[in-house]
Amino acid sequence: MDCPSHIIPIHVGNAQKCTQICTDLLNDHGIYIQAINPPTVPHGQEMLRLVVTPHHTPDMMHHLVNSLLAVWQKSGLPLGAPQVLETDILEDRREQLKQKLIVGVSA
């Protein structure tokens, strides 16, 4: 993902796994990262919101990378570029259409 700021999104694509990764990072490694799940983002676009500051030392960053890798692998998610499944896209479009219909009926 292109990221022009100090906030780094890490695509997960699954709300339960996104939340579990954050929980495991906090409980097992003492690292807090925020999960971004629906309705903030569409289904299939769930992500971790990582904030890097000048106060993070190289040792802290190495600890984060190693911890995130361990928790990520424990979750069963693949490493590499995010995969957006066709079913996720269809579900998003179905939900958008549903919302448009609801708005149209209530107007």
mmCIF file of C-alpha atoms in Angstrom:
data_model
loop_
_atom_site.group_PDB
_atom_site.id
_atom_site.type_symbol
_atom_site.label_atom_id
_atom_site.label_comp_id
_atom_site.label_asym_id
_atom_site.label_seq_id
_atom_site.Cartn_x
_atom_site.Cartn_y
_atom_site.Cartn_z
ATOM 1 C CA MET A 1 0.000 0.000 0.000
ATOM 2 C CA ASP A 2 1.213 3.471 -0.828
ATOM 3 C CA CYS A 3 1.603 5.440 2.382
ATOM 4 C CA PRO A 4 2.606 9.117 2.372
ATOM 5 C CA SER A 5 2.487 9.507 6.181
ATOM 6 C CA HIS A 6 3.804 8.006 9.407
ATOM 7 C CA ILE A 7 0.662 5.835 9.574
ATOM 8 C CA ILE A 8 1.320 2.509 7.877
ATOM 9 C CA PRO A 9 -1.645 0.315 6.906
ATOM 10 C CA ILE A 10 -1.024 -3.436 6.869
ATOM 11 C CA HIS A 11 -3.722 -5.295 4.943
ATOM 12 C CA VAL A 12 -5.169 -8.331 6.728
ATOM 13 C CA GLY A 13 -8.476 -8.857 4.910
ATOM 14 C CA ASN A 14 -10.247 -10.691 7.741
ATOM 15 C CA ALA A 15 -11.846 -8.965 10.747
ATOM 16 C CA GLN A 16 -11.431 -11.852 13.191
ATOM 17 C CA LYS A 17 -7.782 -12.399 12.293
ATOM 18 C CA CYS A 18 -7.110 -8.663 12.372
ATOM 19 C CA THR A 19 -8.459 -8.420 15.915
ATOM 20 C CA GLN A 20 -6.675 -11.612 16.991
ATOM 21 C CA ILE A 21 -3.329 -10.351 15.653
ATOM 22 C CA CYS A 22 -3.714 -7.159 17.692
ATOM 23 C CA THR A 23 -4.678 -9.104 20.801
ATOM 24 C CA ASP A 24 -1.753 -11.507 20.434
ATOM 25 C CA LEU A 25 0.719 -8.682 19.803
ATOM 26 C CA LEU A 26 -0.417 -6.925 22.971
ATOM 27 C CA ASN A 27 -0.695 -9.983 25.224
ATOM 28 C CA ASP A 28 2.351 -11.919 24.009
ATOM 29 C CA HIS A 29 4.738 -9.152 22.914
ATOM 30 C CA GLY A 30 3.644 -5.939 24.665
ATOM 31 C CA ILE A 31 2.946 -4.176 21.352
ATOM 32 C CA TYR A 32 -0.211 -2.156 20.737
ATOM 33 C CA ILE A 33 -1.404 -1.882 17.145
ATOM 34 C CA GLN A 34 -4.917 -0.798 16.239
ATOM 35 C CA ALA A 35 -7.215 -3.067 14.199
ATOM 36 C CA ILE A 36 -9.339 -1.318 11.568
ATOM 37 C CA ASN A 37 -12.427 -3.418 10.874
ATOM 38 C CA PRO A 38 -15.910 -2.857 9.351
ATOM 39 C CA PRO A 39 -17.783 -0.582 9.326
ATOM 40 C CA THR A 40 -14.726 1.700 9.261
ATOM 41 C CA VAL A 41 -13.456 -0.159 6.181
ATOM 42 C CA PRO A 42 -15.352 -2.467 3.781
ATOM 43 C CA HIS A 43 -15.322 -6.221 4.344
ATOM 44 C CA GLY A 44 -12.128 -7.670 2.891
ATOM 45 C CA GLN A 45 -10.203 -4.444 3.527
ATOM 46 C CA GLU A 46 -9.527 -4.998 7.238
ATOM 47 C CA MET A 47 -6.106 -3.744 8.267
ATOM 48 C CA LEU A 48 -3.689 -3.034 11.053
ATOM 49 C CA ARG A 49 -2.935 0.645 11.630
ATOM 50 C CA LEU A 50 0.712 0.993 12.539
ATOM 51 C CA VAL A 51 2.035 4.380 13.678
ATOM 52 C CA VAL A 52 5.787 4.948 13.558
ATOM 53 C CA THR A 53 7.363 7.888 15.388
ATOM 54 C CA PRO A 54 10.896 9.232 15.786
ATOM 55 C CA HIS A 55 10.793 7.879 19.343
ATOM 56 C CA HIS A 56 10.789 4.281 18.110
ATOM 57 C CA THR A 57 14.324 2.922 18.284
ATOM 58 C CA PRO A 58 15.849 0.425 15.841
ATOM 59 C CA ASP A 59 15.617 -2.230 18.591
ATOM 60 C CA MET A 60 11.898 -1.496 19.004
ATOM 61 C CA MET A 61 11.380 -1.775 15.249
ATOM 62 C CA HIS A 62 13.227 -5.114 15.098
ATOM 63 C CA HIS A 63 11.094 -6.362 18.011
ATOM 64 C CA LEU A 64 7.945 -5.262 16.151
ATOM 65 C CA VAL A 65 8.949 -6.969 12.903
ATOM 66 C CA ASN A 66 9.884 -10.230 14.628
ATOM 67 C CA SER A 67 6.756 -10.192 16.803
ATOM 68 C CA LEU A 68 4.438 -9.340 13.920
ATOM 69 C CA LEU A 69 5.961 -12.088 11.798
ATOM 70 C CA ALA A 70 5.437 -14.662 14.582
ATOM 71 C CA VAL A 71 1.832 -13.597 15.235
ATOM 72 C CA TRP A 72 1.061 -13.351 11.503
ATOM 73 C CA GLN A 73 2.304 -16.886 10.880
ATOM 74 C CA LYS A 74 0.387 -18.139 13.933
ATOM 75 C CA SER A 75 -2.807 -16.676 12.408
ATOM 76 C CA GLY A 76 -2.340 -18.743 9.247
ATOM 77 C CA LEU A 77 -2.353 -15.728 6.951
ATOM 78 C CA PRO A 78 -0.060 -15.938 3.930
ATOM 79 C CA LEU A 79 3.010 -13.731 3.705
ATOM 80 C CA GLY A 80 3.340 -11.460 0.688
ATOM 81 C CA ALA A 81 1.096 -9.118 -1.263
ATOM 82 C CA PRO A 82 -2.556 -8.999 -0.157
ATOM 83 C CA GLN A 83 -5.011 -11.203 -1.998
ATOM 84 C CA VAL A 84 -8.467 -9.737 -2.571
ATOM 85 C CA LEU A 85 -10.912 -12.526 -3.201
ATOM 86 C CA GLU A 86 -13.671 -12.134 -5.764
ATOM 87 C CA THR A 87 -16.194 -13.106 -3.077
ATOM 88 C CA ASP A 88 -15.021 -10.157 -0.940
ATOM 89 C CA ILE A 89 -15.564 -7.770 -3.843
ATOM 90 C CA LEU A 90 -19.014 -9.201 -4.559
ATOM 91 C CA GLU A 91 -19.973 -8.936 -0.893
ATOM 92 C CA ASP A 92 -18.897 -5.266 -0.818
ATOM 93 C CA ARG A 93 -20.963 -4.503 -3.927
ATOM 94 C CA ARG A 94 -23.977 -6.336 -2.498
ATOM 95 C CA GLU A 95 -23.704 -4.327 0.725
ATOM 96 C CA GLN A 96 -23.366 -1.035 -1.205
ATOM 97 C CA LEU A 97 -26.461 -1.839 -3.247
ATOM 98 C CA LYS A 98 -28.362 -2.771 -0.103
ATOM 99 C CA GLN A 99 -27.456 0.574 1.499
ATOM 100 C CA LYS A 100 -28.559 2.474 -1.621
ATOM 101 C CA LEU A 101 -31.894 0.635 -1.589
ATOM 102 C CA ILE A 102 -32.430 1.411 2.099
ATOM 103 C CA VAL A 103 -31.662 5.100 1.533
ATOM 104 C CA GLY A 104 -33.955 5.153 -1.522
ATOM 105 C CA VAL A 105 -36.857 3.606 0.404
ATOM 106 C CA SER A 106 -36.548 5.966 3.361
ATOM 107 C CA ALA A 107 -36.244 9.103 1.189
#
